Coordinates of C-alpha atoms in Angstrom, one line a residue:
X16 CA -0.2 40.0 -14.9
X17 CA 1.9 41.0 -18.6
X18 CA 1.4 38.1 -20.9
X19 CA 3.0 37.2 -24.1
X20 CA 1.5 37.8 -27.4
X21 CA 2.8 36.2 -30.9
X22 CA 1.2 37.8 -34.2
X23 CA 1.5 35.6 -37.0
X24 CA 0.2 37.7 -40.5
X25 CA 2.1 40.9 -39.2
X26 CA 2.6 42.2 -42.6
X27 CA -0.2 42.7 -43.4
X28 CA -3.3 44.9 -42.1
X29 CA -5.3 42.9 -39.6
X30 CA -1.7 41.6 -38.3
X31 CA -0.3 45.5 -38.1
X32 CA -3.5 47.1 -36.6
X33 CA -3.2 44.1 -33.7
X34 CA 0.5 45.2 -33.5
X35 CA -0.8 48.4 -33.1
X36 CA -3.3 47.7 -30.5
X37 CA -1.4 44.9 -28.7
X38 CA 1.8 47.5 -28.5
X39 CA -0.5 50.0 -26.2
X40 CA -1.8 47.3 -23.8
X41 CA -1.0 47.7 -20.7
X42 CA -0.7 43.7 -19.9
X43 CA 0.7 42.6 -23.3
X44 CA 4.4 41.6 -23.9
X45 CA 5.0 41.0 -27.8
X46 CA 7.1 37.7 -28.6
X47 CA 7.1 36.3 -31.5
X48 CA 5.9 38.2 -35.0
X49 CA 5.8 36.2 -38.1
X50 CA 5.0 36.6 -41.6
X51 CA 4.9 34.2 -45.0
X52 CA 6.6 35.7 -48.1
X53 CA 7.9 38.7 -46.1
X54 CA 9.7 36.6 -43.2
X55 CA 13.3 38.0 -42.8
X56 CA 12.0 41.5 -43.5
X57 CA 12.7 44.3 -40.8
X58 CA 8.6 45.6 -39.5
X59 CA 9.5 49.3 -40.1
X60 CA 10.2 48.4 -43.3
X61 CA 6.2 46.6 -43.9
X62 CA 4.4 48.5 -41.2
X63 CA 6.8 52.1 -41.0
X64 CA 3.9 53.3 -38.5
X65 CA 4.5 50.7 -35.8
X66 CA 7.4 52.7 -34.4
X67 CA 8.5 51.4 -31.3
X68 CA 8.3 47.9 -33.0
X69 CA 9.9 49.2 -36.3
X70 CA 13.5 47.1 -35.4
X71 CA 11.6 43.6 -34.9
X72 CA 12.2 41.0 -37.9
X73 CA 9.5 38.9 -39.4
X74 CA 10.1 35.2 -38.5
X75 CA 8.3 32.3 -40.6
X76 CA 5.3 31.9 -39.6
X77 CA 5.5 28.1 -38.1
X78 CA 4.1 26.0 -34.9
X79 CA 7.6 26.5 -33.5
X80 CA 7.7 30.2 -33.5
X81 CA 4.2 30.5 -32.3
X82 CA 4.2 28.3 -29.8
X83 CA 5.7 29.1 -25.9
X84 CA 3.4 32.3 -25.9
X85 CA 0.3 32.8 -23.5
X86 CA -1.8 34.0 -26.6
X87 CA -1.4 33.4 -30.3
X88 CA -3.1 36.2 -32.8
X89 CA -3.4 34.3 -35.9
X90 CA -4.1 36.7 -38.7
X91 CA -3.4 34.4 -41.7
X92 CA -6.1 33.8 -45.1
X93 CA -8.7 32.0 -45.1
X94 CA -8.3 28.5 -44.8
X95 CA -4.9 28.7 -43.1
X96 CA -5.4 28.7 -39.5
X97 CA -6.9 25.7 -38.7
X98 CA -3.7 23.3 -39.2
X99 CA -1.7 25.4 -37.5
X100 CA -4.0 26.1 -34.0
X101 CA -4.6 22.5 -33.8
X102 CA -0.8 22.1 -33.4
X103 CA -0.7 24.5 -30.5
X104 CA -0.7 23.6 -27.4
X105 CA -4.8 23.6 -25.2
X106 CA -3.4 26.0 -22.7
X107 CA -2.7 28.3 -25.0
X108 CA -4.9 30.8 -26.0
X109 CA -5.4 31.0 -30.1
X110 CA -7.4 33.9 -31.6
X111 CA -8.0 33.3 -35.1
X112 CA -8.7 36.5 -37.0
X113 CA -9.4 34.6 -40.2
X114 CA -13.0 32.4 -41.1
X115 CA -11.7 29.3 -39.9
X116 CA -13.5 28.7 -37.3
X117 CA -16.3 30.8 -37.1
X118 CA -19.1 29.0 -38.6
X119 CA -20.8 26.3 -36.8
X120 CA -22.1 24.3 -40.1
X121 CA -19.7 22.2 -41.9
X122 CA -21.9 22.4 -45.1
X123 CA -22.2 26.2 -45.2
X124 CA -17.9 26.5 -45.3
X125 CA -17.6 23.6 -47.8
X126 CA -20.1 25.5 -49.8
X127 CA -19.0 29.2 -49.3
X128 CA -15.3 28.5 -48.6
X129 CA -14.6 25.1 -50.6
X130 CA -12.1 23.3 -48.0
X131 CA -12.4 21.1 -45.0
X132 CA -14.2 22.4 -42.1
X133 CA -11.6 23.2 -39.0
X134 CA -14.3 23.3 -36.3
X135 CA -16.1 25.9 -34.5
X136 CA -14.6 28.1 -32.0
X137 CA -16.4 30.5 -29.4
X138 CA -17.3 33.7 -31.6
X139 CA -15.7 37.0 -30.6
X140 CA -18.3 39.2 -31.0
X141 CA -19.5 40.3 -27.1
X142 CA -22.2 42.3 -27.5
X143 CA -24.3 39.5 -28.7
X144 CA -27.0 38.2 -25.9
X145 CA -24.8 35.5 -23.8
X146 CA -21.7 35.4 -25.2
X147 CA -19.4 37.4 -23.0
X148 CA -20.2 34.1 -21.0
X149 CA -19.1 32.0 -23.7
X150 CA -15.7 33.9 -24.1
X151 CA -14.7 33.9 -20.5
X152 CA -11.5 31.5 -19.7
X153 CA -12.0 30.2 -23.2
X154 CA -8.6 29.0 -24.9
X155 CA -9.9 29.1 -28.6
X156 CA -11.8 32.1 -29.8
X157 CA -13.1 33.0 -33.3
X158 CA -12.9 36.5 -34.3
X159 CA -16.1 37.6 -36.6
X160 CA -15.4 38.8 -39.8
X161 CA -16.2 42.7 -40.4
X162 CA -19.3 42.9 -42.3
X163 CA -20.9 40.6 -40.0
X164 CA -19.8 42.7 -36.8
X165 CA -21.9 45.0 -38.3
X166 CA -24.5 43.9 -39.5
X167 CA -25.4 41.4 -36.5
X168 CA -24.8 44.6 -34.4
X169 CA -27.5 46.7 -36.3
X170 CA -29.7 43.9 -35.9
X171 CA -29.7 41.9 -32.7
X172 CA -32.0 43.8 -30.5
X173 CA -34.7 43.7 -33.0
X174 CA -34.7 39.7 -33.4
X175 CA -33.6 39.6 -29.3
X176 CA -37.0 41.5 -28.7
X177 CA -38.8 38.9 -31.0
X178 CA -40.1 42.4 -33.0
X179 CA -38.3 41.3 -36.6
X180 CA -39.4 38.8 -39.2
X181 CA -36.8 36.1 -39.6
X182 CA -37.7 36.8 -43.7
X183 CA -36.9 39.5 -45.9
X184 CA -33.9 40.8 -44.3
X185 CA -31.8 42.8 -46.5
X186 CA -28.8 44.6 -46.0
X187 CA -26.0 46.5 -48.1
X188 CA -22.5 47.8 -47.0
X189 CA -20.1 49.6 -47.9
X190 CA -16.6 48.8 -46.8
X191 CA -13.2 50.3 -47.2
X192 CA -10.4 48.8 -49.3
X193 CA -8.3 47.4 -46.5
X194 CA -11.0 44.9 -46.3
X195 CA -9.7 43.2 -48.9
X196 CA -6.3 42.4 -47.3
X197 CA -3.1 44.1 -48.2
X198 CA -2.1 41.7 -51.0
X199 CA -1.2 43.6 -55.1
X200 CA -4.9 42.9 -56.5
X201 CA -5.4 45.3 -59.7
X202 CA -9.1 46.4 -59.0
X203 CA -7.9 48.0 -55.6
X204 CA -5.3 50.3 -57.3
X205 CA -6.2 53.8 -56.2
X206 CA -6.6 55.0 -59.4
X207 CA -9.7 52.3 -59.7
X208 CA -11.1 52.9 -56.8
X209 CA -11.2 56.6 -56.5
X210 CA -14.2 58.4 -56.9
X211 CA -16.6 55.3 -58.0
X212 CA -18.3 52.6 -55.7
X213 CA -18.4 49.1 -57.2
X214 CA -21.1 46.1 -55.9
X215 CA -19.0 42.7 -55.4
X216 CA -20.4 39.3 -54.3
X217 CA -23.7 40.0 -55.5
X218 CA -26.8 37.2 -55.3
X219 CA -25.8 35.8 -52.3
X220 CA -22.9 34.5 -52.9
X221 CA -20.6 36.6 -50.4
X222 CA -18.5 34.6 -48.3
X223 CA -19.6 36.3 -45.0
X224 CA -23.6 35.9 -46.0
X225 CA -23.7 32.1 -43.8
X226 CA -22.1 33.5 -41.2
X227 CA -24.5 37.0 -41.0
X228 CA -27.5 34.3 -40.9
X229 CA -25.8 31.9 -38.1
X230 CA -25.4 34.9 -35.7
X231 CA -29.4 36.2 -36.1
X232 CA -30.9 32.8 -36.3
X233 CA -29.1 32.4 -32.8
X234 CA -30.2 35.1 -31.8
X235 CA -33.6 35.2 -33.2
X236 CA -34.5 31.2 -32.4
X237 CA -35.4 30.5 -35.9
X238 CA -34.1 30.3 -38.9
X239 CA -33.2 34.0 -40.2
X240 CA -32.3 34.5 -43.9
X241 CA -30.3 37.0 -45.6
X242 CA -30.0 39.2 -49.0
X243 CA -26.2 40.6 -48.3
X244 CA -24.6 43.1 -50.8
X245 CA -21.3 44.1 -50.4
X246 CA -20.3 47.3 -52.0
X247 CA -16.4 49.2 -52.2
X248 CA -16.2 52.6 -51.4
X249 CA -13.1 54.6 -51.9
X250 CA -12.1 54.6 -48.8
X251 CA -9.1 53.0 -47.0
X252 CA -11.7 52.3 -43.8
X253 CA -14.6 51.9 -42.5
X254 CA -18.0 50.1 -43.0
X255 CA -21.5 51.7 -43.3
X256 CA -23.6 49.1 -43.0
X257 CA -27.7 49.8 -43.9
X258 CA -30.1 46.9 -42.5
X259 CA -33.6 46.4 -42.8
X260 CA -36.0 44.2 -41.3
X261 CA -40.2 43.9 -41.6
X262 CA -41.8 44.3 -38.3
X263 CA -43.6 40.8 -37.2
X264 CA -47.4 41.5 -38.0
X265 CA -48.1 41.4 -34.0
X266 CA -45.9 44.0 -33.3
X267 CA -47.4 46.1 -36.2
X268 CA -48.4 48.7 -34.0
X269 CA -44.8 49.9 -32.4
X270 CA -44.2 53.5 -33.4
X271 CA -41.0 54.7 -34.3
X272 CA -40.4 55.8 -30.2
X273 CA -41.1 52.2 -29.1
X274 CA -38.6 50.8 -31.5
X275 CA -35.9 53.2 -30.8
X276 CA -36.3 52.3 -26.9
X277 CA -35.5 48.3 -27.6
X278 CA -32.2 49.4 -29.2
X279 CA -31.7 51.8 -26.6
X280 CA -32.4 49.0 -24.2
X281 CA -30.1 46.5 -25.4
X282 CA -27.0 48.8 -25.9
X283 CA -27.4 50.5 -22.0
X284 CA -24.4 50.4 -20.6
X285 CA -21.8 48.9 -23.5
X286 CA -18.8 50.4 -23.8
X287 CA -18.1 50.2 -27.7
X288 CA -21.6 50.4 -29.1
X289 CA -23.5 53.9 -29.0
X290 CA -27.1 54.5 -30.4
X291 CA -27.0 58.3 -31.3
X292 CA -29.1 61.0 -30.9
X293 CA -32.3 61.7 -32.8
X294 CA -31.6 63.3 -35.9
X295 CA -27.5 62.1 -36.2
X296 CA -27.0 59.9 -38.3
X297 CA -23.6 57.5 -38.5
X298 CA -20.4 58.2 -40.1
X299 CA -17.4 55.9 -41.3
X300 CA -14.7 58.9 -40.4
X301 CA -16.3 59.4 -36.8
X302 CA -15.1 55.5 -35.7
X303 CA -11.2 55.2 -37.8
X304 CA -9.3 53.7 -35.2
X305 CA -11.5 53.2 -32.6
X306 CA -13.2 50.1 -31.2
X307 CA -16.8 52.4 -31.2
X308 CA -20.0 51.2 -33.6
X309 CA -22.3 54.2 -33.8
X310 CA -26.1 53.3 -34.7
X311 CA -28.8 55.1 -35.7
X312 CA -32.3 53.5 -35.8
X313 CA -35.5 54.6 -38.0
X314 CA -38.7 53.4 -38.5
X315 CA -39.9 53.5 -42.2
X316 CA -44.0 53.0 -41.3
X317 CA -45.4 53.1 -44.9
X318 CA -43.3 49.4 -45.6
X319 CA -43.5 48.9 -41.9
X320 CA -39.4 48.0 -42.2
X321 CA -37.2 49.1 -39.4
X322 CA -33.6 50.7 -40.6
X323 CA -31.2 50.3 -38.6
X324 CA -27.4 52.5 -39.6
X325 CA -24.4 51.3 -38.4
X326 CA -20.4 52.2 -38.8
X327 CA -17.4 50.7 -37.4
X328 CA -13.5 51.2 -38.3
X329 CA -13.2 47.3 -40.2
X330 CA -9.7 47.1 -38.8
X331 CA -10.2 47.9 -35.3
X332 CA -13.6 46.4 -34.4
X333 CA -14.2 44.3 -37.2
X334 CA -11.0 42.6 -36.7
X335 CA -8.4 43.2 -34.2
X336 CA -9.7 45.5 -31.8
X337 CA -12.8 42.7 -31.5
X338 CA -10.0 40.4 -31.5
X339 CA -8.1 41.8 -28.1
X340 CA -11.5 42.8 -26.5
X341 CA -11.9 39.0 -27.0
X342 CA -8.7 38.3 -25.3
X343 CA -9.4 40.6 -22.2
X344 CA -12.6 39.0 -21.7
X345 CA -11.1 35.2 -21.6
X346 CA -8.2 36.6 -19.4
X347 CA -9.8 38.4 -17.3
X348 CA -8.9 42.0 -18.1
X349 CA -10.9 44.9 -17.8
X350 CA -12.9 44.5 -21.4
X351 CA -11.9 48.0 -23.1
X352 CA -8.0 48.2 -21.4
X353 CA -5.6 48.7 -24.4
X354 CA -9.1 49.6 -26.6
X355 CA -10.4 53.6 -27.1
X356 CA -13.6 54.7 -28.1
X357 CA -12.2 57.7 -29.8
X358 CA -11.6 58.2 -33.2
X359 CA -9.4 60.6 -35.2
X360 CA -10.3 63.4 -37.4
X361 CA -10.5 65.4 -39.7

């Protein structure tokens, strides 16, 4: 069955790595790709690395083109989505690679993102316990932004075991500079960013904090809270994410085997998510351009915190390569067909 795909946002990065991804899939025809400010443009022009699609122009990015297509990528800024998904038609199937839809608390986007709330859509992120269920034959799916991918995926097997206090959870990543779109923003010039790391979003005030606490307080049953620090690292991708968690006084006595075996556990048999071996620890380079989270779990006993290590490419599986792993699983695909596990080096 070949279905066909419109990308709206191709310009820019989320929007070219789905070209990217979507132009290697097997099942995928590619319609419609549109763009804001750089409709009219030729794609070889924006995205000179999408070769077969090099020739296609940028149409506006309206209900009209979008519409007629069996799926509809929308990788637009936050805020952006939700009045044009609501115009497409139910049948179709929208992906929303933006925040739109992803939390489920009206109050928590007013506060973070200061607009009307669009609604909640099923969230994209599989590995979590129950939701490939969630995601199958869905029409509307919410793709989870990239620090949250990884940080709900170093976490969720502790607070699915019941092992983790829902308090004191702190984590810190570092993410790449395509992270912060493709758009001219002075503080992202490479001769900023090169050889320093810079803290942003700092006291809780990160955009993606809500949404990291919605996905382990589901998980966990109760309410989980969060200390989140972003940091940049001069890097064009990847995210190292570091999370910590206290061990729940009842499980005090787990040694550093037993905590290793319940992410062990929860990970057998996934096809993008890899607990490494003893000793190896997680890099940003070994995951560019793949769909792969490695993990690394450690038991610090003299806090009695578990650290849990985790990297993932923030174009490929914190966006669009969670985004058409999504779409296979609504459609009925094989889960990891257009998606590889391997990534490129040096």
């Amino acid at each position: 069955m070949t279905i066909s795909v419109a990308v709206s946002g191709a310009s820019g990065y989320a929007g070219g790595e789905l070209l990217r991804l979507l132009a290697n899939h097997p099942e995928v025809r590619i319609g419609a790709i549109t763009a804001h400010s750089n409709a009219g443009a030729r794609l070889g022009q924006l995205q000179p690395h999408l070769l077969t699609l090099a020739d296609r122009l940028l149409e506006e990015t309206t209900v009209e083109n979008l519409a007629g297509h069996d799926v509809v990528f929308l990788a637009l800024p936050h805020g952006a989505s939700g009045a044009i998904a609501a115009q497409l038609p139910p049948e179709t199937l929208v992906v929303d690679a933006g925040a739109d839809h992803r939390l489920s608390d009206p109050r928590a986007w007013e506060e973070f993102y200061g607009s009307p709330h669009s609604g909640t859509w099923p969230y994209g992120l599989p590995e979590l316990p129950g939701q490939r269920r969630k995601l199958k034959g869905a029409t509307r799916i919410a793709v989870p932004g990239c620090y949250p991918t990884s940080a709900l995926l170093a976490l969720t097997p502790g607070f699915a075991a019941g092992v983790l206090e829902p308090q004191d959870v702190v984590i810190v990543s570092a993410s790449g500079t395509s992270g912060a779109g493709k758009s001219l923003k002075p503080h992202l010039l490479g001769s900023e960013v090169m050889g320093t790391m810079t803290p942003y979003g700092v006291g809780g005030v990160h955009r993606h904090t809500p949404e990291i606490e919605q996905g382990l307080s589901q998980v966990s049953g109760q309410p989980v809270t969060v200390s989140f620090t972003p940091t940049l690292a001069p890097m064009s991708r990847g995210i190292l994410t570091t999370a910590t968690a206290r061990l729940r006084p009842e499980h005090a006595g787990l040694d550093a085997a037993a905590i290793r075996q319940i992410w062990l556990d929860a990970y057998d048999g996934e096809d993008f998510i890899h607990v490494l071996p003893e000793g190896q620890w997680p890099s940003t380079k070994s995951v560019v351009g793949s769909n792969y989270v490695a993990l690394q779990v450690a038991y610090d006993a003299r806090t009695g915190r578990v650290v849990v290590c985790s990297v993932i490419d923030n174009l490929v599986k914190g966006t669009a390569g969670g985004a058409v792993q999504s779409m296979n699983i609504a459609l009925g695909f094989p889960e990891n067909l257009g998606l590889t596990t391997l990534g490129v080096a040096p």
